[in-house]
Amino acid sequence: AATAFAEWARRRPRSARARARLALALARCGEKTQAEAEYRAALALDPGDAEFRHDFGVLLMELGRRRQAQDEFAAAVALDPGLADANIDLGLLLSGEGRRADAYPRFQAALARGTAEQRALAHFDWGNALSDDSRLDEAARHYREALRLSPRLLAARFNLGNAYARLRRYSDAERAYRALLVRNPSYPAARESLAAVRALAVSSPR
């Protein structure tokens, strides 16, 4: 793919889309320095393409340049407020900085036009941010919605069990962990968490 896009870019050096597609292929091949140069060339030709800015932000994240990545995600959202991936990624960065109140609207925005899988991820990440805020009932609601949209999102099932455990809803937590282990018997920490909530259920006052 990189070879094909390189030929396209050679034939049409003023095509922003050709340069951006070449950049994406190079990034996925691990050629990140070349990919950055191609993204910058694409954005010089068309700075108003939200998809290009989001993809460039993803590359910057992979390069460990979180602040620059955040700027690109914010630019993408400003250009296309309903762009699901950009909203999710911006929300994740904001949440990671402790700016969860700013992150929640980004996850909400991702629900407007996202695919079922993107909406599931938005609910999952929203649930994680709420869990970090100790808003566990709300977090559990978002995890359940993520699982409704994408039953194979196992991390949502595990985190749902964790939220229930923190709420001392041990039987609900046990059901969540059991359902997870049915789908993946070797899921990390699931068996330990299941054993822990069983012990807590026995020892907790009735």
PDB file of N, CA and C in Angstrom, residues 64 89 93 107 128 178 180 191 196:
ATOM      1  N   GLY A  64       4.846  10.076  21.234  1.00  0.00           N
ATOM      2  CA  GLY A  64       4.945  10.573  22.590  1.00  0.00           C
ATOM      3  C   GLY A  64       4.778  12.075  22.731  1.00  0.00           C
ATOM      4  N   ASP A  89     -10.468  10.509  21.006  1.00  0.00           N
ATOM      5  CA  ASP A  89      -9.053  10.656  21.329  1.00  0.00           C
ATOM      6  C   ASP A  89      -8.787  11.941  22.117  1.00  0.00           C
ATOM      7  N   LEU A  93      -7.263  12.173  26.058  1.00  0.00           N
ATOM      8  CA  LEU A  93      -6.144  13.007  26.489  1.00  0.00           C
ATOM      9  C   LEU A  93      -6.563  13.956  27.603  1.00  0.00           C
ATOM     10  N   PHE A 107     -16.847  12.790  24.657  1.00  0.00           N
ATOM     11  CA  PHE A 107     -17.418  11.461  24.502  1.00  0.00           C
ATOM     12  C   PHE A 107     -18.871  11.558  24.045  1.00  0.00           C
ATOM     13  N   ASN A 128     -14.838   5.001  32.042  1.00  0.00           N
ATOM     14  CA  ASN A 128     -13.546   5.032  32.750  1.00  0.00           C
ATOM     15  C   ASN A 128     -13.307   6.383  33.420  1.00  0.00           C
ATOM     16  N   ARG A 178     -17.952 -13.482  35.806  1.00  0.00           N
ATOM     17  CA  ARG A 178     -18.256 -14.815  35.265  1.00  0.00           C
ATOM     18  C   ARG A 178     -18.525 -14.733  33.760  1.00  0.00           C
ATOM     19  N   LEU A 180     -17.442 -12.549  31.729  1.00  0.00           N
ATOM     20  CA  LEU A 180     -16.162 -12.274  31.067  1.00  0.00           C
ATOM     21  C   LEU A 180     -15.363 -13.557  30.893  1.00  0.00           C
ATOM     22  N   ARG A 191     -10.015 -13.830  37.220  1.00  0.00           N
ATOM     23  CA  ARG A 191     -10.233 -14.879  38.218  1.00  0.00           C
ATOM     24  C   ARG A 191      -9.924 -14.364  39.625  1.00  0.00           C
ATOM     25  N   ALA A 196     -12.042 -12.458  44.785  1.00  0.00           N
ATOM     26  CA  ALA A 196     -12.081 -11.387  45.780  1.00  0.00           C
ATOM     27  C   ALA A 196     -13.521 -10.984  46.102  1.00  0.00           C
TER      28      ALA A 196
END
